[in-house]
Each structure stands twice: as structure tokens, then as C-alpha cells.
């Protein structure tokens, strides 16, 4: 392996240490920071994310308040719940957990979050500021990607004021929560930018474009799609993906797309034909870690990379929001 492994857990711990000091100073000055989360329905991912946010809050001495509504909640009920968080002085930042049930429109509900409490940059007013190159709370996952890339830039001796200094950043994925806001954020920091997506893959240009990247970000949601052939030697690779796959006990092949409990797994391995029953479930990123580590200059692991830093970014925004209103 030649790549430097970017240790997200170590970065997160360092950021938590700095945040604890800020929280101490804030409390001493009579202020208080806290995160209010609103979950509508019972999505598993949203529940897990909330648990992780609550844990981050308790580790930093931040308050956390959880509001739950049933999946049948109407628009008015959700708006009322958001308003109760808007007026709660102990809540400096609000997180509307996703996904929302299909009958609720995220963008128009996000408009109800007070812009200065909108710590995941969901309110279109804040997104507009971000895309206009103005100050806004950076959304947590893109902020975690940027934090890790900026550390790498600093290691490479690029002065912070120069940002990416024109280096080519290629982002694969254009979702509203990751790829698009990250594109605005790196552009605001003087990157030369290309964004790819499923149509780039269909047009057959994905490998060629990715190979031009000095910084390659994979936010796709397809297990190990980015292979060694996508990576320019020495490039920095940031893996946002979180995918669960089954690793065949017989031949070691990783098979995506199986969501049943291990006991229910009756599928056969496409490589060796053996039953996958009893095989191990593993979490992998969008990047084929082992082979890309032979080519890249630096690489984030999954788990322990971007995901480890994401919650701390949310907390950092909540603390900054409380400092602003102190
Ligand atoms: N670490 C964290 O904190 C964190 C936070 C959020 C998400 N995630 C993970 O990050 C991944 C992406 O999440 P997301 O919410 O951005 O996903 P998403 O909304 O499904 O967006 C996926 C993007 O990837 C593109 N894409 C899909 N297949 C592709 C292919 N074969 N080649 C090139 N591009 C392709 C899609 O293109 P189109 O636009 O053309 O459809 C889309 O833009 C997921 O694994 C998710 O679990 C991690």
C-alpha cells in the first residue's frame, strides 16, 4: 500500500477537543449550545443518525432535544414542531432528519427553519448563499469532506488563503445533500471543478475524467465503484459512500444489494456459486479501498473517514450559531 490513510477518527477527536474548549467558554459567558432534531416517521437511517448526533452532543457538553412525529404527520404538524425548535433558546441548531415521508416536501419545510439555526444548510435561503459564494452554515457531510481535503492541502504546503489553488477537484455524485453543496464549497475555495454523475458513466467518460482529478470525491452510493483505473497516481481520494455488502465465505467476493438478515440469505455467490448463507456483512465505501490505496497519494477509509467527522461538523455549526447569538 502506498497511499497515506486519512484517519477521520483522529481528525474528529482533535476537532472535538477544540470544540470542548469553545463550549466551556460559551457556558462560562452564560450562553448555551444545543442541537434539536426532528424525525418524521421511523426510518432506520434517521434513527441511527440521531443516535450518533446525540452521542456527539453529550460528549461535547451540548444539549440535545429530540422531537418525533408519526409518518402520518401533516405539513402543519411538522411546521409547528420546527417552530417549537426555532423558539427554544436551548437549541442553537436544528436538524431535520431525512428521509421524510413522501407526502412531505423537504425544501418548503426547510424554509421554516430559522436561517441562523439551519446547521445542515437545508433552508433554500442558506443554500442560495452557499451557491452565491457568501457565508452560510456548511452542510455537515460536505463540510467533513472539505475539512479532510483542506488538511491535505496544508500538508502539501498550499497556504490556506489559496484554497485549492486551482487544483482539479472531481466530484462523482450530484445529490442535493452531498455532491451539489460540496461543488459550491470547493468552487468558493478556488478549485477547478468537474461534477460527474450517472450520465457521465453512461456516456463512458467517467474513468477518463476521474483520472484527471487531483482531489477525487466519491459520493455515489455504489459499493466500490471507483477502482484503481479511475485514480491518477498520487491523487487524494475522499470516499463518502456507506454501503453494506455480503462477503462470500467461500471465495471472498463482495456482493452488493443484499438486505435480508443473514439467516434469510439464500442467494448464491455470482463468482463461486456457493450459498451466501453464513457469509459476513461488511460496510464498504464507493471506492475499492485496497486497489486504490496502491495508486492514490492519500485515501479516506470506510468506516473511519468522512463519516467520523460529519457529526462533529454539525456540532461545530451549532456551537458557532450559539456564539453568534450570545
Ligand atoms: N459519510 C457520511 O456522513 C454520509 C452522509 C451522506 C451520505 N453518505 C453516503 O454517500 C453515498 C451517496 O449519498 P447521496 O445521498 O449523495 O446519494 P444519492 O442521492 O443517491 O446520489 C448519488 C449520486 O451518484 C450518482 N451515481 C449513481 N450511480 C452512478 C454511477 N454508476 N456512476 C456515476 N455516478 C453515479 C447519481 O447520479 P444521478 O444524479 O445521475 O442519478 C447521484 O448524483 C451513499 O453511500 C450514502 O450512504 C455518507
CSV table of C-alpha atoms and ligand atoms in Angstrom, one decimal:
chain,number,residue,atom,x,y,z
A,1,UNK,CA,0.0,0.0,0.0
A,2,UNK,CA,1.4,3.4,-1.0
A,3,UNK,CA,-1.4,5.9,0.0
A,4,UNK,CA,-1.5,7.8,3.2
A,5,UNK,CA,-4.6,6.7,5.1
A,6,UNK,CA,-6.5,9.8,6.2
A,7,UNK,CA,-7.7,8.9,9.8
A,8,UNK,CA,-11.1,10.6,10.2
A,9,UNK,CA,-11.4,9.4,13.8
A,10,UNK,CA,-8.2,11.1,14.8
A,11,UNK,CA,-9.3,14.3,13.0
A,12,UNK,CA,-12.7,14.1,14.7
A,13,UNK,CA,-11.1,13.7,18.1
A,14,UNK,CA,-8.9,16.7,17.5
A,15,UNK,CA,-11.9,18.8,16.5
A,16,UNK,CA,-13.9,17.6,19.5
A,17,UNK,CA,-11.1,18.7,21.8
A,18,UNK,CA,-11.1,22.3,20.3
A,19,UNK,CA,-14.9,22.3,20.5
A,20,UNK,CA,-15.0,21.3,24.1
A,21,UNK,CA,-12.9,24.4,24.9
A,22,UNK,CA,-15.3,26.6,22.9
A,23,UNK,CA,-18.3,25.1,24.7
A,24,UNK,CA,-16.6,25.7,28.1
A,25,UNK,CA,-16.0,29.4,27.2
A,26,UNK,CA,-19.6,29.7,25.9
A,27,UNK,CA,-21.1,28.3,29.1
A,28,UNK,CA,-18.9,30.5,31.2
A,29,UNK,CA,-20.2,33.5,29.3
A,30,UNK,CA,-23.8,32.5,30.0
A,31,UNK,CA,-24.5,31.1,26.6
A,32,UNK,CA,-25.6,27.6,25.7
A,33,UNK,CA,-25.4,25.5,22.6
A,34,UNK,CA,-27.7,22.6,21.6
A,35,UNK,CA,-29.0,20.6,18.7
A,36,UNK,CA,-32.7,19.9,18.1
A,37,UNK,CA,-33.5,17.0,15.8
A,38,UNK,CA,-36.9,16.4,14.2
A,39,UNK,CA,-37.7,13.0,12.9
A,40,UNK,CA,-40.9,12.2,11.0
A,41,UNK,CA,-41.7,8.5,10.7
A,42,UNK,CA,-39.4,5.7,11.7
A,43,UNK,CA,-36.6,5.5,9.2
A,44,UNK,CA,-33.8,3.3,10.4
A,45,UNK,CA,-31.0,5.5,9.0
A,46,UNK,CA,-32.6,8.6,10.5
A,47,UNK,CA,-32.8,6.9,13.9
A,48,UNK,CA,-29.1,5.9,13.7
A,49,UNK,CA,-28.0,9.3,12.6
A,50,UNK,CA,-30.0,10.9,15.5
A,51,UNK,CA,-28.3,8.5,18.0
A,52,UNK,CA,-24.9,9.5,16.7
A,53,UNK,CA,-25.7,13.2,16.9
A,54,UNK,CA,-27.0,12.8,20.5
A,55,UNK,CA,-23.8,10.9,21.4
A,56,UNK,CA,-21.6,13.7,19.9
A,57,UNK,CA,-23.6,16.3,21.8
A,58,UNK,CA,-23.3,14.5,25.2
A,59,UNK,CA,-19.5,14.1,24.6
A,60,UNK,CA,-19.1,17.8,24.0
A,61,UNK,CA,-21.4,19.1,26.7
A,62,UNK,CA,-24.1,20.3,24.2
A,63,UNK,CA,-27.8,19.9,24.9
A,64,UNK,CA,-29.8,17.7,22.6
A,65,UNK,CA,-33.5,17.7,22.1
A,66,UNK,CA,-35.3,15.1,20.1
A,67,UNK,CA,-38.8,15.7,18.6
A,68,UNK,CA,-40.6,12.8,16.9
A,69,UNK,CA,-43.7,12.8,14.8
A,70,UNK,CA,-45.5,9.8,13.2
A,71,UNK,CA,-45.1,9.2,9.5
A,72,UNK,CA,-48.7,10.3,9.0
A,73,UNK,CA,-48.0,13.8,10.3
A,74,UNK,CA,-49.2,16.5,8.0
A,75,UNK,CA,-47.4,19.6,6.9
A,76,UNK,CA,-48.8,21.8,9.6
A,77,UNK,CA,-47.7,19.5,12.4
A,78,UNK,CA,-44.2,19.4,11.0
A,79,UNK,CA,-44.1,23.2,10.7
A,80,UNK,CA,-45.3,23.5,14.3
A,81,UNK,CA,-42.6,21.2,15.5
A,82,UNK,CA,-40.0,23.2,13.6
A,83,UNK,CA,-41.3,26.4,15.1
A,84,UNK,CA,-41.1,24.9,18.6
A,85,UNK,CA,-37.4,24.3,17.9
A,86,UNK,CA,-37.0,27.8,16.4
A,87,UNK,CA,-38.2,29.4,19.6
A,88,UNK,CA,-36.3,27.0,22.0
A,89,UNK,CA,-33.4,29.1,23.5
A,90,UNK,CA,-31.6,25.9,24.4
A,91,UNK,CA,-31.5,24.8,20.8
A,92,UNK,CA,-28.9,26.7,18.7
A,93,UNK,CA,-29.0,24.4,15.7
A,94,UNK,CA,-31.8,22.4,14.1
A,95,UNK,CA,-31.5,19.2,12.1
A,96,UNK,CA,-34.5,17.9,10.1
A,97,UNK,CA,-33.8,14.2,9.7
A,98,UNK,CA,-34.2,12.7,6.3
A,99,UNK,CA,-35.7,10.9,4.5
A,100,UNK,CA,-39.1,12.5,5.1
A,101,UNK,CA,-42.3,10.5,4.2
A,102,UNK,CA,-43.1,11.0,0.5
A,103,UNK,CA,-46.1,13.3,1.1
A,104,UNK,CA,-43.9,16.0,2.8
A,105,UNK,CA,-41.8,18.3,0.6
A,106,UNK,CA,-38.4,18.8,2.1
A,107,UNK,CA,-37.4,22.1,0.5
A,108,UNK,CA,-40.6,24.0,1.6
A,109,UNK,CA,-40.4,22.6,5.1
A,110,UNK,CA,-36.7,23.6,5.4
A,111,UNK,CA,-37.8,27.2,4.7
A,112,UNK,CA,-39.4,27.1,8.1
A,113,UNK,CA,-36.1,26.6,9.9
A,114,UNK,CA,-34.7,29.9,11.1
A,115,UNK,CA,-31.7,30.5,8.8
A,116,UNK,CA,-29.3,31.1,11.8
A,117,UNK,CA,-30.3,27.8,13.3
A,118,UNK,CA,-30.1,25.9,10.0
A,119,UNK,CA,-26.9,24.0,10.8
A,120,UNK,CA,-27.2,21.5,7.9
A,121,UNK,CA,-27.9,24.2,5.3
A,122,UNK,CA,-31.3,22.9,4.2
A,123,UNK,CA,-33.1,26.2,4.0
A,124,UNK,CA,-33.0,27.3,0.4
A,125,UNK,CA,-32.0,30.8,1.6
A,126,UNK,CA,-28.8,29.3,3.1
A,127,UNK,CA,-28.2,27.1,0.0
A,128,UNK,CA,-28.5,30.2,-2.2
A,129,UNK,CA,-25.9,32.0,0.0
A,130,UNK,CA,-23.6,29.0,-0.4
A,131,UNK,CA,-24.0,28.9,-4.1
A,132,UNK,CA,-23.6,32.7,-4.3
A,133,UNK,CA,-20.2,32.4,-2.6
A,134,UNK,CA,-21.4,34.0,0.6
A,135,UNK,CA,-21.2,32.8,4.2
A,136,UNK,CA,-23.6,30.1,5.2
A,137,UNK,CA,-23.5,27.2,7.6
A,138,UNK,CA,-21.8,24.5,5.6
A,139,UNK,CA,-23.8,21.2,5.5
A,140,UNK,CA,-22.2,18.5,7.6
A,141,UNK,CA,-21.1,15.8,5.2
A,142,UNK,CA,-19.7,18.2,2.5
A,143,UNK,CA,-18.0,20.1,5.4
A,144,UNK,CA,-16.4,16.9,6.6
A,145,UNK,CA,-15.1,16.2,3.1
A,146,UNK,CA,-13.7,19.8,2.8
A,147,UNK,CA,-12.1,19.6,6.3
A,148,UNK,CA,-10.2,16.5,5.2
A,149,UNK,CA,-9.2,17.9,1.9
A,150,UNK,CA,-8.0,21.2,3.4
A,151,UNK,CA,-5.8,19.3,5.9
A,152,UNK,CA,-4.3,17.5,2.9
A,153,UNK,CA,-3.7,20.8,1.1
A,154,UNK,CA,-2.0,22.2,4.2
A,155,UNK,CA,0.3,19.1,4.3
A,156,UNK,CA,1.2,19.8,0.7
A,157,UNK,CA,2.2,23.3,1.6
A,158,UNK,CA,-0.6,25.2,0.0
A,159,UNK,CA,-1.4,28.4,2.0
A,160,UNK,CA,-4.9,28.3,3.4
A,161,UNK,CA,-5.9,31.6,1.7
A,162,UNK,CA,-5.2,30.0,-1.7
A,163,UNK,CA,-7.8,27.2,-1.1
A,164,UNK,CA,-7.3,24.6,-3.8
A,165,UNK,CA,-5.1,27.0,-5.8
A,166,UNK,CA,-6.8,25.9,-9.0
A,167,UNK,CA,-6.2,22.1,-8.4
A,168,UNK,CA,-8.7,19.9,-10.2
A,169,UNK,CA,-11.4,18.5,-7.9
A,170,UNK,CA,-13.7,15.9,-9.4
A,171,UNK,CA,-16.9,15.0,-7.5
A,172,UNK,CA,-18.8,11.9,-8.5
A,173,UNK,CA,-22.4,12.4,-7.4
A,174,UNK,CA,-24.7,15.5,-7.6
A,175,UNK,CA,-27.2,14.8,-4.8
A,176,UNK,CA,-28.7,17.9,-3.1
A,177,UNK,CA,-27.2,16.8,0.3
A,178,UNK,CA,-23.6,16.0,-0.7
A,179,UNK,CA,-22.4,16.5,-4.3
A,180,UNK,CA,-24.1,19.8,-5.1
A,181,UNK,CA,-23.2,21.7,-1.9
A,182,UNK,CA,-19.7,20.3,-1.9
A,183,UNK,CA,-19.3,21.6,-5.5
A,184,UNK,CA,-20.2,25.1,-4.4
A,185,UNK,CA,-17.9,24.9,-1.4
A,186,UNK,CA,-14.8,23.8,-3.4
A,187,UNK,CA,-15.6,26.4,-6.1
A,188,UNK,CA,-15.7,29.0,-3.3
A,189,UNK,CA,-12.2,27.8,-2.5
A,190,UNK,CA,-10.7,28.3,-5.9
A,191,UNK,CA,-10.9,24.7,-7.2
A,192,UNK,CA,-11.1,23.8,-10.9
A,193,UNK,CA,-14.2,21.7,-10.7
A,194,UNK,CA,-15.9,18.9,-12.5
A,195,UNK,CA,-19.0,17.1,-11.3
A,196,UNK,CA,-19.9,13.7,-12.7
A,197,UNK,CA,-23.0,11.5,-12.2
A,198,UNK,CA,-24.8,8.5,-13.7
A,199,UNK,CA,-25.0,10.1,-17.1
A,200,UNK,CA,-21.2,10.6,-17.2
A,201,UNK,CA,-20.9,6.9,-16.5
A,202,UNK,CA,-23.4,6.1,-19.3
A,203,UNK,CA,-21.6,8.3,-21.7
A,204,UNK,CA,-18.5,6.3,-21.0
A,205,UNK,CA,-16.4,9.3,-19.8
A,206,UNK,CA,-16.2,8.6,-16.0
A,207,UNK,CA,-12.9,6.9,-15.9
A,208,UNK,CA,-11.2,9.4,-18.1
A,209,UNK,CA,-12.5,12.4,-16.1
A,210,UNK,CA,-11.8,10.9,-12.7
A,211,UNK,CA,-8.2,10.2,-13.8
A,212,UNK,CA,-7.7,14.0,-14.2
A,213,UNK,CA,-8.5,14.7,-10.6
A,214,UNK,CA,-6.0,15.9,-8.1
A,215,UNK,CA,-8.8,15.5,-5.5
A,216,UNK,CA,-11.4,12.9,-6.3
A,217,UNK,CA,-14.6,12.7,-4.2
A,218,UNK,CA,-16.9,9.7,-4.5
A,219,UNK,CA,-20.5,10.3,-3.2
A,220,UNK,CA,-22.3,7.8,-5.3
A,221,UNK,CA,-23.8,5.0,-3.1
A,222,UNK,CA,-22.5,2.2,-5.3
A,223,UNK,CA,-20.1,-0.2,-3.4
A,224,UNK,CA,-16.5,0.0,-4.7
A,225,UNK,CA,-17.4,1.6,-8.0
A,226,UNK,CA,-14.2,3.7,-8.0
A,227,UNK,CA,-11.3,1.4,-9.0
A,228,UNK,CA,-7.6,1.9,-9.4
A,229,UNK,CA,-8.2,2.8,-13.1
A,230,UNK,CA,-10.2,5.9,-12.0
A,231,UNK,CA,-7.3,7.4,-10.0
A,232,UNK,CA,-4.4,9.5,-11.1
A,233,UNK,CA,-1.2,8.4,-9.3
A,234,UNK,CA,-0.7,10.5,-6.2
A,235,UNK,CA,-4.3,11.9,-6.1
A,236,UNK,CA,-6.2,12.4,-2.9
A,237,UNK,CA,-9.4,10.3,-2.7
A,238,UNK,CA,-12.3,11.1,-0.4
A,239,UNK,CA,-14.8,8.3,0.0
A,240,UNK,CA,-18.3,9.4,1.2
A,241,UNK,CA,-20.1,6.2,0.4
A,242,UNK,CA,-21.5,3.9,3.1
A,243,UNK,CA,-22.7,0.6,1.6
A,244,UNK,CA,-23.4,-2.8,3.1
A,245,UNK,CA,-22.3,-5.8,1.2
A,246,UNK,CA,-22.0,-9.5,1.9
A,247,UNK,CA,-18.6,-11.0,1.7
A,248,UNK,CA,-18.8,-14.6,0.4
A,249,UNK,CA,-17.4,-17.0,2.9
A,250,UNK,CA,-16.3,-19.3,0.1
A,251,UNK,CA,-14.3,-17.1,-2.3
A,252,UNK,CA,-14.2,-13.7,-0.6
A,253,UNK,CA,-16.1,-11.9,-3.4
A,254,UNK,CA,-18.1,-8.9,-2.1
A,255,UNK,CA,-21.7,-9.0,-3.3
A,256,UNK,CA,-23.8,-5.7,-3.0
A,257,UNK,CA,-27.6,-5.4,-2.9
A,258,UNK,CA,-28.4,-7.9,-0.2
A,259,UNK,CA,-30.5,-6.5,2.5
A,260,UNK,CA,-32.1,-9.6,4.1
A,261,UNK,CA,-31.0,-10.9,7.5
A,262,UNK,CA,-28.0,-13.3,7.3
A,263,UNK,CA,-30.4,-16.2,8.2
A,264,UNK,CA,-32.6,-15.4,5.2
A,265,UNK,CA,-29.8,-15.1,2.7
A,266,UNK,CA,-30.4,-17.8,0.2
A,267,UNK,CA,-28.7,-16.2,-2.8
A,268,UNK,CA,-25.7,-17.7,-4.3
A,269,UNK,CA,-22.4,-16.0,-4.9
A,270,UNK,CA,-22.1,-14.9,-8.6
A,271,UNK,CA,-18.4,-15.7,-8.5
A,272,UNK,CA,-18.2,-19.2,-6.9
A,273,UNK,CA,-21.8,-20.3,-7.0
A,274,UNK,CA,-21.7,-21.2,-3.2
A,275,UNK,CA,-24.6,-20.3,-0.9
A,276,UNK,CA,-24.1,-16.9,0.8
A,277,UNK,CA,-25.8,-18.1,3.9
A,278,UNK,CA,-23.4,-17.6,6.9
A,279,UNK,CA,-21.3,-15.0,4.9
A,280,UNK,CA,-20.1,-11.9,6.6
A,281,UNK,CA,-21.8,-8.5,6.2
A,282,UNK,CA,-19.3,-5.6,5.8
A,283,UNK,CA,-19.5,-1.9,5.3
A,284,UNK,CA,-17.6,-0.6,2.3
A,285,UNK,CA,-17.3,2.8,0.6
A,286,UNK,CA,-17.8,3.8,-3.0
A,287,UNK,CA,-14.0,3.2,-3.5
A,288,UNK,CA,-12.3,-0.1,-3.8
A,289,UNK,CA,-10.0,0.6,-0.9
A,290,UNK,CA,-7.2,-2.0,-1.3
A,291,UNK,CA,-6.5,-1.4,-5.0
A,292,UNK,CA,-7.0,2.4,-4.9
A,293,UNK,CA,-4.6,2.6,-1.9
A,294,UNK,CA,-1.9,1.3,-4.3
A,295,UNK,CA,-2.3,4.3,-6.7
A,296,UNK,CA,-3.6,7.2,-4.6
A,297,UNK,CA,-1.4,9.6,-2.6
A,298,UNK,CA,-4.0,9.7,0.2
A,299,UNK,CA,-7.3,8.0,0.9
A,300,UNK,CA,-10.1,8.0,3.4
A,301,UNK,CA,-11.2,4.6,4.8
A,302,UNK,CA,-14.8,3.5,5.3
A,303,UNK,CA,-15.6,3.3,8.1
A,304,UNK,CA,-13.4,5.8,10.0
A,305,UNK,CA,-13.1,8.5,7.3
A,306,UNK,CA,-15.7,11.1,6.3
A,307,UNK,CA,-18.5,9.6,8.4
A,308,UNK,CA,-16.4,10.0,11.6
A,309,UNK,CA,-16.0,13.8,11.0
A,310,UNK,CA,-19.6,14.5,9.9
A,311,UNK,CA,-21.3,14.8,13.3
A,312,UNK,CA,-18.6,17.0,14.6
A,313,UNK,CA,-19.2,19.4,11.7
A,314,UNK,CA,-22.8,19.6,12.7
A,315,UNK,CA,-21.8,20.3,16.3
A,316,UNK,CA,-19.3,22.9,15.2
A,317,UNK,CA,-22.1,24.8,13.4
A,318,UNK,CA,-24.3,24.6,16.5
A,319,UNK,CA,-21.6,26.0,18.7
A,320,UNK,CA,-20.8,28.8,16.2
A,321,UNK,CA,-24.6,29.6,16.0
A,322,UNK,CA,-24.7,29.9,19.8
A,323,UNK,CA,-21.6,32.0,19.9
A,324,UNK,CA,-23.2,34.4,17.3
A,325,UNK,CA,-26.3,34.9,19.4
A,326,UNK,CA,-24.6,35.1,22.8
B,1,LIG,N1,-20.3,9.7,5.4
B,1,LIG,C1,-21.4,10.4,5.6
B,1,LIG,O1,-21.5,11.2,6.5
B,1,LIG,C2,-22.5,10.3,4.6
B,1,LIG,C3,-23.6,11.2,4.5
B,1,LIG,C4,-24.5,11.2,3.5
B,1,LIG,C5,-24.4,10.2,2.5
B,1,LIG,N2,-23.4,9.2,2.7
B,1,LIG,C6,-23.3,8.1,1.7
B,1,LIG,O2,-22.8,8.7,0.5
B,1,LIG,C7,-23.3,8.0,-0.7
B,1,LIG,C8,-24.0,9.0,-1.6
B,1,LIG,O3,-25.1,9.5,-0.9
B,1,LIG,P1,-26.1,10.6,-1.6
B,1,LIG,O4,-27.2,10.9,-0.6
B,1,LIG,O5,-25.3,11.7,-2.2
B,1,LIG,O6,-26.7,9.6,-2.7
B,1,LIG,P2,-27.8,9.9,-3.9
B,1,LIG,O7,-28.7,10.9,-3.5
B,1,LIG,O8,-28.3,8.5,-4.3
B,1,LIG,O9,-26.9,10.4,-5.1
B,1,LIG,C9,-26.0,9.5,-5.8
B,1,LIG,C10,-25.3,10.2,-6.9
B,1,LIG,O10,-24.4,9.3,-7.5
B,1,LIG,C11,-24.6,9.3,-8.9
B,1,LIG,N3,-24.4,8.0,-9.5
B,1,LIG,C12,-25.2,6.8,-9.2
B,1,LIG,N4,-24.6,5.8,-9.9
B,1,LIG,C13,-23.6,6.3,-10.6
B,1,LIG,C14,-22.6,5.7,-11.4
B,1,LIG,N5,-22.7,4.4,-11.8
B,1,LIG,N6,-21.6,6.4,-11.9
B,1,LIG,C15,-21.6,7.8,-11.6
B,1,LIG,N7,-22.4,8.4,-10.8
B,1,LIG,C16,-23.4,7.6,-10.3
B,1,LIG,C17,-26.1,9.7,-9.1
B,1,LIG,O11,-26.2,10.3,-10.4
B,1,LIG,P3,-27.7,10.9,-10.9
B,1,LIG,O12,-27.8,12.2,-10.3
B,1,LIG,O13,-27.5,11.0,-12.4
B,1,LIG,O14,-28.7,9.9,-10.5
B,1,LIG,C18,-26.2,10.8,-8.0
B,1,LIG,O15,-25.8,12.0,-8.4
B,1,LIG,C19,-24.2,6.9,-0.1
B,1,LIG,O16,-23.5,5.7,0.0
B,1,LIG,C20,-24.6,7.4,1.3
B,1,LIG,O17,-24.8,6.4,2.2
B,1,LIG,C21,-22.5,9.3,3.6
